[in-house]
Amino acid sequence: MIKAITANRWKMPPSKRRWLIIAVIFIAIVFNYVDRQIVSILKPVLKTEFSLDDSGYAVILNIFTICYAVMYPVTGWMVDRFGARLVMFFGIITWSLACIGGGISRTIGQFGFFRGLLGAAEPTNFPAQLKVVTVWFPGKLRATANSLCVAGSSIGAIIAPPVIAWIAISYSWQTAFIAMGAIGLLIAILWRLVYRDPPKDILQEATGSAPVAEEVAFKWKDLWKTKSLWGILLIRFVSDPVWYFCLFWLPGYLQEQSGLTLAQVGMFGWIPFLFADLGAIGTSAWSDKLVRKGYAPLRARKIMLTTVACVSPLCALTPYLSSAWSTLLVFSIVAIACLSWLFTISVVVAEAFPVKNVASVLGIAGGFGALGAVLFNYFVGQFMGTLGAGKIFMAMAFLHPIAILILWTMVRPEKPSAQTAVN
């Protein structure tokens, strides 16, 4: 069967193949997010298992997130240097083995090591995904294709609560880690079989220019001199922490502050992520529609992002809500803004920088976003019990409005000069 798939995979028309590639990336990102969500869903269980308090739990989160932040720029460079196919393949294998390692850990040191390895491997997905979307899809389809890829993140967050809760309750928390890691190894094989680089006609349609091999790009050191790079880094630094809160703290908040049980989180904790997914795909499609109406692509993305960011301050209401249901409703709306920004900032990168730089820029930006999350995780872990949740949610309310100002004042199309260009 594998031979048949391998033989036939080259016969598929490129216009169809690109959507199959998107489907495989979607599946990979689904389980990428399930793997990282396991800890937040099992927070009370793991706190008991390893004798942790909130600050200890924050340390575990930050081991993952620091490794994630450090490796994101490295994997972006690796994708630009070695290609999406190889980097993503080895990345999936590594994070899957790290997930299995978490399940067989017997000490907090072992568990922390494997969470760090997971954090180091998981960034490979997103620079690779953006490079694939950039070289396979033209601007009028790019945001939609990108959103369908990255939708796997929120789908992973949707399926994680019921699946992980069911496995942990029916078997053990260790089984949840091991089962998800085993699925990841199968995805790596699927990616290896399906992906290939685009033919020249598809590449020229996507980039609107000469083949990538002939296109000029910024030298690595000159990327750091562009205003747009710093704008995108600041945007990710200030806006990503809100999404990381949804991923890593909201399931525990619903159990410890709103009174839901683990089983109830399994039944209802996916709701904000479903809203986020549908909303972010819709907003991405809307920005593509603006492009088809004649708006410049970058301006279309800015208009959409500004519109959706206006709802993010609703999170400041959370401590004053009377029930878990109202908390779920507010975070369903806030999560739409979070995920719309995460989806479309990648497209902004693709439209602001040369094709040969997009993975590197996204990698650097992802690292800064994770660094912002590290600092925010520390802040939440240290002060949730002292300052109170109200001040934390109030701080979160201002982050996306700040990102709007940065987007409009700092991000623009960047073209290398003769002095800064490299072929």
Short mmCIF file of C-alpha atoms in Angstrom, two decimals:
data_model
loop_
_atom_site.label_atom_id
_atom_site.label_comp_id
_atom_site.label_asym_id
_atom_site.label_seq_id
_atom_site.Cartn_x
_atom_site.Cartn_y
_atom_site.Cartn_z
CA MET A 1 0.00 0.00 0.00
CA ILE A 2 2.79 2.41 0.89
CA LYS A 3 4.40 1.71 -2.51
CA ALA A 4 1.10 2.51 -4.21
CA ILE A 5 0.78 5.79 -2.36
CA THR A 6 4.39 6.66 -3.17
CA ALA A 7 3.91 5.85 -6.85
CA ASN A 8 0.65 7.76 -7.21
CA ARG A 9 1.58 10.82 -5.22
CA TRP A 10 3.48 12.29 -8.18
CA LYS A 11 0.47 11.97 -10.53
CA MET A 12 -1.79 14.36 -8.62
CA PRO A 13 -2.24 17.77 -10.33
CA PRO A 14 -0.45 20.52 -8.39
CA SER A 15 -3.70 22.47 -7.94
CA LYS A 16 -5.07 19.50 -5.98
CA ARG A 17 -1.80 18.48 -4.34
CA ARG A 18 -1.48 21.80 -2.53
CA TRP A 19 -4.76 21.20 -0.72
CA LEU A 20 -3.65 17.68 0.25
CA ILE A 21 -0.46 19.19 1.68
CA ILE A 22 -2.58 21.68 3.62
CA ALA A 23 -4.62 18.77 5.01
CA VAL A 24 -1.51 16.97 6.28
CA ILE A 25 -0.16 20.16 7.86
CA PHE A 26 -3.55 20.67 9.50
CA ILE A 27 -3.42 17.19 11.05
CA ALA A 28 0.15 17.75 12.25
CA ILE A 29 -0.77 21.05 13.91
CA VAL A 30 -3.85 19.45 15.54
CA PHE A 31 -1.68 16.97 17.40
CA ASN A 32 1.06 19.54 17.96
CA TYR A 33 -1.46 21.46 20.06
CA VAL A 34 -2.95 18.38 21.71
CA ASP A 35 0.54 17.45 22.93
CA ARG A 36 1.16 20.87 24.47
CA GLN A 37 -2.37 21.04 25.95
CA ILE A 38 -2.08 17.81 27.93
CA VAL A 39 -0.35 19.59 30.81
CA SER A 40 -3.00 22.32 31.16
CA ILE A 41 -5.88 19.84 31.09
CA LEU A 42 -4.23 17.59 33.66
CA LYS A 43 -2.97 20.52 35.79
CA PRO A 44 -4.60 19.42 39.09
CA VAL A 45 -3.55 15.80 38.51
CA LEU A 46 0.05 16.73 37.73
CA LYS A 47 0.24 19.18 40.64
CA THR A 48 -0.72 16.31 42.95
CA GLU A 49 1.51 13.75 41.21
CA PHE A 50 4.62 15.93 41.41
CA SER A 51 3.72 17.99 44.54
CA LEU A 52 3.56 21.33 42.70
CA ASP A 53 1.93 24.64 43.57
CA ASP A 54 0.98 27.35 41.02
CA SER A 55 4.53 28.72 40.89
CA GLY A 56 5.90 25.19 40.34
CA TYR A 57 3.35 24.62 37.59
CA ALA A 58 4.46 27.92 36.02
CA VAL A 59 8.06 26.61 36.03
CA ILE A 60 6.98 23.54 34.05
CA LEU A 61 5.17 25.79 31.58
CA ASN A 62 8.21 27.99 31.23
CA ILE A 63 10.61 25.09 30.65
CA PHE A 64 8.49 24.29 27.60
CA THR A 65 8.04 27.92 26.59
CA ILE A 66 11.68 28.99 26.98
CA CYS A 67 12.86 26.08 24.84
CA TYR A 68 10.10 26.96 22.38
CA ALA A 69 11.22 30.60 22.30
CA VAL A 70 14.89 29.76 21.83
CA MET A 71 14.33 27.22 19.07
CA TYR A 72 11.71 29.14 17.08
CA PRO A 73 14.27 31.43 15.35
CA VAL A 74 16.60 28.48 14.83
CA THR A 75 13.92 26.40 13.13
CA GLY A 76 12.94 29.36 10.96
CA TRP A 77 16.52 29.58 9.71
CA MET A 78 16.60 25.80 9.23
CA VAL A 79 13.46 25.89 7.06
CA ASP A 80 14.93 28.62 4.85
CA ARG A 81 18.21 26.70 4.67
CA PHE A 82 17.14 23.03 4.37
CA GLY A 83 13.50 23.21 3.25
CA ALA A 84 10.12 22.57 4.84
CA ARG A 85 9.98 18.87 4.02
CA LEU A 86 12.99 17.71 6.02
CA VAL A 87 12.69 20.12 8.92
CA MET A 88 9.04 19.36 9.54
CA PHE A 89 9.60 15.60 9.27
CA PHE A 90 12.31 15.50 11.93
CA GLY A 91 10.45 18.03 14.06
CA ILE A 92 7.33 15.85 14.22
CA ILE A 93 9.38 12.78 15.14
CA THR A 94 11.20 14.64 17.92
CA TRP A 95 8.14 16.20 19.55
CA SER A 96 6.29 12.86 19.38
CA LEU A 97 9.12 11.08 21.18
CA ALA A 98 9.20 13.91 23.74
CA CYS A 99 5.49 13.45 24.39
CA ILE A 100 5.98 9.73 24.95
CA GLY A 101 8.86 10.61 27.30
CA GLY A 102 6.53 12.74 29.41
CA GLY A 103 4.31 9.71 29.90
CA ILE A 104 7.12 7.46 31.10
CA SER A 105 8.64 10.09 33.43
CA ARG A 106 8.80 9.18 37.10
CA THR A 107 10.33 12.35 38.55
CA ILE A 108 9.68 16.04 38.05
CA GLY A 109 13.20 16.37 36.62
CA GLN A 110 12.49 13.79 33.93
CA PHE A 111 9.12 15.33 33.19
CA GLY A 112 10.66 18.80 32.89
CA PHE A 113 13.34 17.50 30.53
CA PHE A 114 10.80 16.01 28.13
CA ARG A 115 8.61 19.13 28.25
CA GLY A 116 11.72 21.11 27.30
CA LEU A 117 12.42 18.74 24.40
CA LEU A 118 8.80 19.09 23.29
CA GLY A 119 9.19 22.87 23.36
CA ALA A 120 12.39 22.70 21.33
CA ALA A 121 10.81 20.53 18.61
CA GLU A 122 7.32 21.98 18.23
CA PRO A 123 8.31 25.30 16.56
CA THR A 124 9.35 23.41 13.41
CA ASN A 125 5.69 23.27 12.37
CA PHE A 126 4.97 26.93 11.86
CA PRO A 127 7.92 28.29 9.83
CA ALA A 128 7.59 25.17 7.64
CA GLN A 129 3.86 25.72 7.25
CA LEU A 130 4.29 29.37 6.30
CA LYS A 131 6.99 28.55 3.74
CA VAL A 132 4.70 25.93 2.19
CA VAL A 133 1.75 28.35 2.00
CA THR A 134 3.96 31.10 0.56
CA VAL A 135 5.36 29.00 -2.28
CA TRP A 136 2.19 27.03 -3.08
CA PHE A 137 -0.56 29.72 -2.88
CA PRO A 138 -1.05 33.17 -4.48
CA GLY A 139 -2.08 36.21 -2.42
CA LYS A 140 -5.80 35.86 -3.20
CA LEU A 141 -5.82 32.42 -1.52
CA ARG A 142 -2.95 32.74 0.92
CA ALA A 143 -4.77 33.88 4.07
CA THR A 144 -7.47 31.24 3.61
CA ALA A 145 -4.92 28.47 3.02
CA ASN A 146 -2.86 29.67 5.97
CA SER A 147 -5.91 29.77 8.24
CA LEU A 148 -6.93 26.25 7.24
CA CYS A 149 -3.44 25.05 8.16
CA VAL A 150 -3.19 26.87 11.43
CA ALA A 151 -6.80 26.02 12.30
CA GLY A 152 -5.28 22.78 13.48
CA SER A 153 -4.06 24.68 16.55
CA SER A 154 -7.53 25.44 17.82
CA ILE A 155 -8.93 22.11 16.63
CA GLY A 156 -6.21 20.51 18.73
CA ALA A 157 -7.30 22.68 21.65
CA ILE A 158 -10.93 21.66 20.97
CA ILE A 159 -10.37 17.91 20.93
CA ALA A 160 -7.74 17.89 23.66
CA PRO A 161 -10.04 18.41 26.70
CA PRO A 162 -12.50 15.56 25.96
CA VAL A 163 -9.88 13.17 24.56
CA ILE A 164 -7.23 13.73 27.24
CA ALA A 165 -9.77 13.75 30.07
CA TRP A 166 -11.31 10.51 28.79
CA ILE A 167 -7.94 8.75 28.44
CA ALA A 168 -6.77 9.95 31.87
CA ILE A 169 -10.01 8.93 33.59
CA SER A 170 -10.33 5.60 31.74
CA TYR A 171 -6.66 4.59 31.88
CA SER A 172 -4.06 6.95 33.39
CA TRP A 173 -2.47 10.34 32.84
CA GLN A 174 0.65 8.56 31.55
CA THR A 175 -1.37 6.85 28.81
CA ALA A 176 -2.54 10.24 27.51
CA PHE A 177 1.04 11.31 26.79
CA ILE A 178 2.09 8.00 25.26
CA ALA A 179 -0.95 7.68 22.98
CA MET A 180 -0.60 11.18 21.54
CA GLY A 181 3.12 10.66 20.90
CA ALA A 182 2.45 7.44 19.01
CA ILE A 183 -0.06 9.24 16.74
CA GLY A 184 2.58 11.87 16.00
CA LEU A 185 5.00 9.26 14.68
CA LEU A 186 2.36 8.13 12.17
CA ILE A 187 1.85 11.74 11.05
CA ALA A 188 5.58 12.08 10.38
CA ILE A 189 5.41 9.13 7.98
CA LEU A 190 2.36 10.64 6.22
CA TRP A 191 4.15 13.98 5.74
CA ARG A 192 7.19 12.24 4.28
CA LEU A 193 4.99 10.48 1.73
CA VAL A 194 2.85 13.44 0.68
CA TYR A 195 5.02 16.56 0.49
CA ARG A 196 7.02 17.74 -2.51
CA ASP A 197 8.23 21.18 -3.62
CA PRO A 198 5.94 23.09 -6.03
CA PRO A 199 6.56 23.04 -9.80
CA LYS A 200 7.80 26.26 -11.42
CA ASP A 201 4.40 27.44 -12.71
CA ILE A 202 2.78 27.13 -9.27
CA LEU A 203 5.77 28.83 -7.66
CA GLN A 204 5.60 31.78 -10.05
CA GLU A 205 1.84 32.09 -9.54
CA ALA A 206 2.35 32.12 -5.77
CA THR A 207 5.27 34.53 -5.59
CA GLY A 208 4.43 36.69 -8.59
CA SER A 209 8.12 36.89 -9.37
CA ALA A 210 11.12 34.97 -10.53
CA PRO A 211 11.71 31.50 -9.13
CA VAL A 212 12.74 31.50 -5.47
CA ALA A 213 16.24 30.35 -6.34
CA GLU A 214 16.72 33.58 -8.32
CA GLU A 215 14.93 35.96 -5.93
CA VAL A 216 16.96 38.34 -3.81
CA ALA A 217 16.50 38.35 -0.05
CA PHE A 218 17.85 40.10 3.01
CA LYS A 219 21.03 38.86 4.59
CA TRP A 220 20.36 37.58 8.11
CA LYS A 221 22.05 40.52 9.84
CA ASP A 222 20.22 43.02 7.64
CA LEU A 223 16.81 41.59 8.53
CA TRP A 224 17.34 43.08 11.99
CA LYS A 225 17.69 46.56 10.49
CA THR A 226 14.17 46.54 9.01
CA LYS A 227 11.42 48.41 10.82
CA SER A 228 8.84 45.78 9.91
CA LEU A 229 10.76 42.97 11.60
CA TRP A 230 10.80 44.88 14.88
CA GLY A 231 7.13 45.72 14.46
CA ILE A 232 6.20 42.06 14.00
CA LEU A 233 8.41 41.02 16.92
CA LEU A 234 6.71 43.54 19.22
CA ILE A 235 3.26 42.49 18.01
CA ARG A 236 3.94 38.85 18.84
CA PHE A 237 5.58 39.79 22.15
CA VAL A 238 2.55 41.72 23.41
CA SER A 239 -0.32 39.76 21.85
CA ASP A 240 0.75 36.09 22.09
CA PRO A 241 0.46 35.95 25.92
CA VAL A 242 -3.33 36.23 25.71
CA TRP A 243 -3.52 33.08 23.57
CA TYR A 244 -1.03 31.28 25.80
CA PHE A 245 -3.28 32.09 28.76
CA CYS A 246 -6.20 30.45 26.94
CA LEU A 247 -4.06 27.36 26.31
CA PHE A 248 -2.20 26.94 29.57
CA TRP A 249 -4.25 28.65 32.30
CA LEU A 250 -7.91 28.71 31.25
CA PRO A 251 -8.60 24.95 31.76
CA GLY A 252 -7.11 25.15 35.26
CA TYR A 253 -8.95 28.43 35.98
CA LEU A 254 -12.25 26.77 35.06
CA GLN A 255 -11.52 23.95 37.52
CA GLU A 256 -10.01 25.94 40.38
CA GLN A 257 -11.96 29.22 40.17
CA SER A 258 -15.18 28.40 38.30
CA GLY A 259 -15.86 25.05 39.95
CA LEU A 260 -15.79 22.68 36.98
CA THR A 261 -14.54 19.12 37.42
CA LEU A 262 -11.98 17.49 35.11
CA ALA A 263 -14.82 15.60 33.42
CA GLN A 264 -16.76 18.86 32.90
CA VAL A 265 -13.71 20.56 31.44
CA GLY A 266 -13.49 17.59 29.10
CA MET A 267 -17.11 18.13 28.08
CA PHE A 268 -17.12 21.93 27.79
CA GLY A 269 -13.53 23.25 27.82
CA TRP A 270 -13.26 23.00 24.04
CA ILE A 271 -15.99 25.59 23.38
CA PRO A 272 -13.77 28.74 23.25
CA PHE A 273 -11.40 27.00 20.85
CA LEU A 274 -14.21 26.01 18.49
CA PHE A 275 -15.38 29.62 18.38
CA ALA A 276 -11.78 30.74 17.86
CA ASP A 277 -11.27 28.35 14.97
CA LEU A 278 -14.44 29.19 13.09
CA GLY A 279 -14.04 32.90 13.72
CA ALA A 280 -10.39 33.03 12.66
CA ILE A 281 -11.04 31.10 9.44
CA GLY A 282 -13.90 33.52 8.74
CA THR A 283 -11.79 36.61 9.39
CA SER A 284 -8.98 35.24 7.21
CA ALA A 285 -11.44 34.61 4.37
CA TRP A 286 -12.76 38.16 4.85
CA SER A 287 -9.26 39.61 4.44
CA ASP A 288 -8.79 37.56 1.24
CA LYS A 289 -12.13 38.94 0.00
CA LEU A 290 -10.84 42.48 0.59
CA VAL A 291 -7.81 41.61 -1.56
CA ARG A 292 -10.07 40.36 -4.35
CA LYS A 293 -11.99 43.65 -4.13
CA GLY A 294 -8.81 45.54 -4.88
CA TYR A 295 -7.29 46.33 -1.48
CA ALA A 296 -3.53 45.96 -1.21
CA PRO A 297 -2.95 42.61 0.56
CA LEU A 298 -1.08 44.07 3.53
CA ARG A 299 -3.68 46.79 4.04
CA ALA A 300 -6.48 44.21 3.91
CA ARG A 301 -4.84 42.22 6.71
CA LYS A 302 -4.38 45.37 8.81
CA ILE A 303 -8.06 46.35 8.47
CA MET A 304 -9.24 42.90 9.53
CA LEU A 305 -6.83 42.62 12.47
CA THR A 306 -7.80 46.05 13.78
CA THR A 307 -11.49 45.17 13.66
CA VAL A 308 -11.23 41.90 15.57
CA ALA A 309 -8.80 43.27 18.17
CA CYS A 310 -11.52 45.62 19.41
CA VAL A 311 -13.22 42.72 21.26
CA SER A 312 -10.16 41.49 23.17
CA PRO A 313 -10.61 43.91 26.16
CA LEU A 314 -13.70 41.88 27.12
CA CYS A 315 -11.36 39.56 29.06
CA ALA A 316 -11.22 42.24 31.80
CA LEU A 317 -14.78 41.22 32.76
CA THR A 318 -13.79 37.63 33.63
CA PRO A 319 -13.30 37.90 37.44
CA TYR A 320 -16.71 39.52 37.79
CA LEU A 321 -18.68 36.89 35.91
CA SER A 322 -21.10 34.80 37.92
CA SER A 323 -20.67 31.40 36.29
CA ALA A 324 -18.36 29.15 34.32
CA TRP A 325 -20.70 29.54 31.35
CA SER A 326 -20.23 33.30 31.21
CA THR A 327 -16.46 32.82 31.45
CA LEU A 328 -16.61 30.38 28.53
CA LEU A 329 -18.68 32.87 26.53
CA VAL A 330 -16.29 35.78 27.08
CA PHE A 331 -13.24 33.70 26.25
CA SER A 332 -14.96 32.33 23.16
CA ILE A 333 -15.09 35.91 21.85
CA VAL A 334 -11.58 36.83 23.04
CA ALA A 335 -10.17 33.65 21.51
CA ILE A 336 -11.47 34.68 18.08
CA ALA A 337 -9.35 37.84 18.29
CA CYS A 338 -6.32 35.90 19.55
CA LEU A 339 -6.41 33.29 16.83
CA SER A 340 -7.21 35.77 14.06
CA TRP A 341 -4.03 37.62 14.97
CA LEU A 342 -1.96 34.44 15.16
CA PHE A 343 -3.26 33.20 11.81
CA THR A 344 -2.91 36.44 9.90
CA ILE A 345 0.33 37.84 11.31
CA SER A 346 1.98 34.92 9.50
CA VAL A 347 0.40 36.13 6.26
CA VAL A 348 1.59 39.67 7.04
CA VAL A 349 5.12 38.26 7.25
CA ALA A 350 4.71 36.59 3.85
CA GLU A 351 3.54 39.86 2.31
CA ALA A 352 6.09 42.14 3.97
CA PHE A 353 9.29 40.15 3.29
CA PRO A 354 10.91 38.25 0.39
CA VAL A 355 9.94 34.60 0.07
CA LYS A 356 13.43 33.40 1.04
CA ASN A 357 13.17 35.27 4.37
CA VAL A 358 9.64 34.39 5.51
CA ALA A 359 10.48 31.30 7.57
CA SER A 360 13.34 33.09 9.31
CA VAL A 361 11.17 36.11 10.13
CA LEU A 362 8.35 33.94 11.43
CA GLY A 363 10.82 31.95 13.49
CA ILE A 364 12.26 35.07 15.10
CA ALA A 365 8.76 36.46 15.69
CA GLY A 366 7.54 33.20 17.19
CA GLY A 367 10.48 33.22 19.57
CA PHE A 368 9.59 36.73 20.74
CA GLY A 369 5.95 35.71 21.15
CA ALA A 370 6.99 32.77 23.30
CA LEU A 371 9.30 35.05 25.31
CA GLY A 372 6.33 37.29 26.03
CA ALA A 373 4.44 34.21 27.17
CA VAL A 374 7.33 33.18 29.45
CA LEU A 375 7.21 36.52 31.24
CA PHE A 376 3.42 36.42 31.41
CA ASN A 377 3.41 32.83 32.75
CA TYR A 378 5.82 33.90 35.48
CA PHE A 379 3.64 36.91 36.30
CA VAL A 380 0.48 34.78 36.50
CA GLY A 381 2.16 32.02 38.54
CA GLN A 382 3.58 34.48 41.06
CA PHE A 383 0.65 36.85 41.43
CA MET A 384 -2.58 34.95 40.71
CA GLY A 385 -3.01 34.33 44.43
CA THR A 386 -1.71 37.70 45.69
CA LEU A 387 -2.74 40.43 43.27
CA GLY A 388 -5.85 38.53 42.25
CA ALA A 389 -7.19 37.46 38.88
CA GLY A 390 -8.80 40.84 38.23
CA LYS A 391 -5.51 42.69 37.74
CA ILE A 392 -4.16 39.93 35.51
CA PHE A 393 -7.20 40.06 33.25
CA MET A 394 -7.04 43.86 33.18
CA ALA A 395 -3.43 43.69 31.95
CA MET A 396 -4.47 41.23 29.25
CA ALA A 397 -7.19 43.63 28.05
CA PHE A 398 -4.63 46.19 26.84
CA LEU A 399 -2.33 43.86 24.89
CA HIS A 400 -4.14 43.63 21.54
CA PRO A 401 -4.91 47.39 21.39
CA ILE A 402 -1.17 48.01 21.81
CA ALA A 403 -0.53 45.55 18.98
CA ILE A 404 -2.87 47.57 16.71
CA LEU A 405 -0.75 50.69 17.15
CA ILE A 406 2.43 48.77 16.36
CA LEU A 407 0.89 47.15 13.27
CA TRP A 408 -0.10 50.45 11.65
CA THR A 409 3.04 52.40 12.55
CA MET A 410 5.83 49.88 11.99
CA VAL A 411 4.84 47.14 9.50
CA ARG A 412 5.23 47.75 5.74
CA PRO A 413 6.56 45.90 2.66
CA GLU A 414 10.34 45.48 2.87
CA LYS A 415 12.62 45.12 -0.15
CA PRO A 416 16.38 44.58 0.09
CA SER A 417 18.72 47.13 -1.43
CA ALA A 418 21.80 46.20 -3.43
CA GLN A 419 23.85 46.44 -0.22
CA THR A 420 21.55 44.26 1.89
CA ALA A 421 20.51 41.66 -0.70
CA VAL A 422 21.72 38.13 -1.20
CA ASN A 423 20.59 35.66 -3.87
#
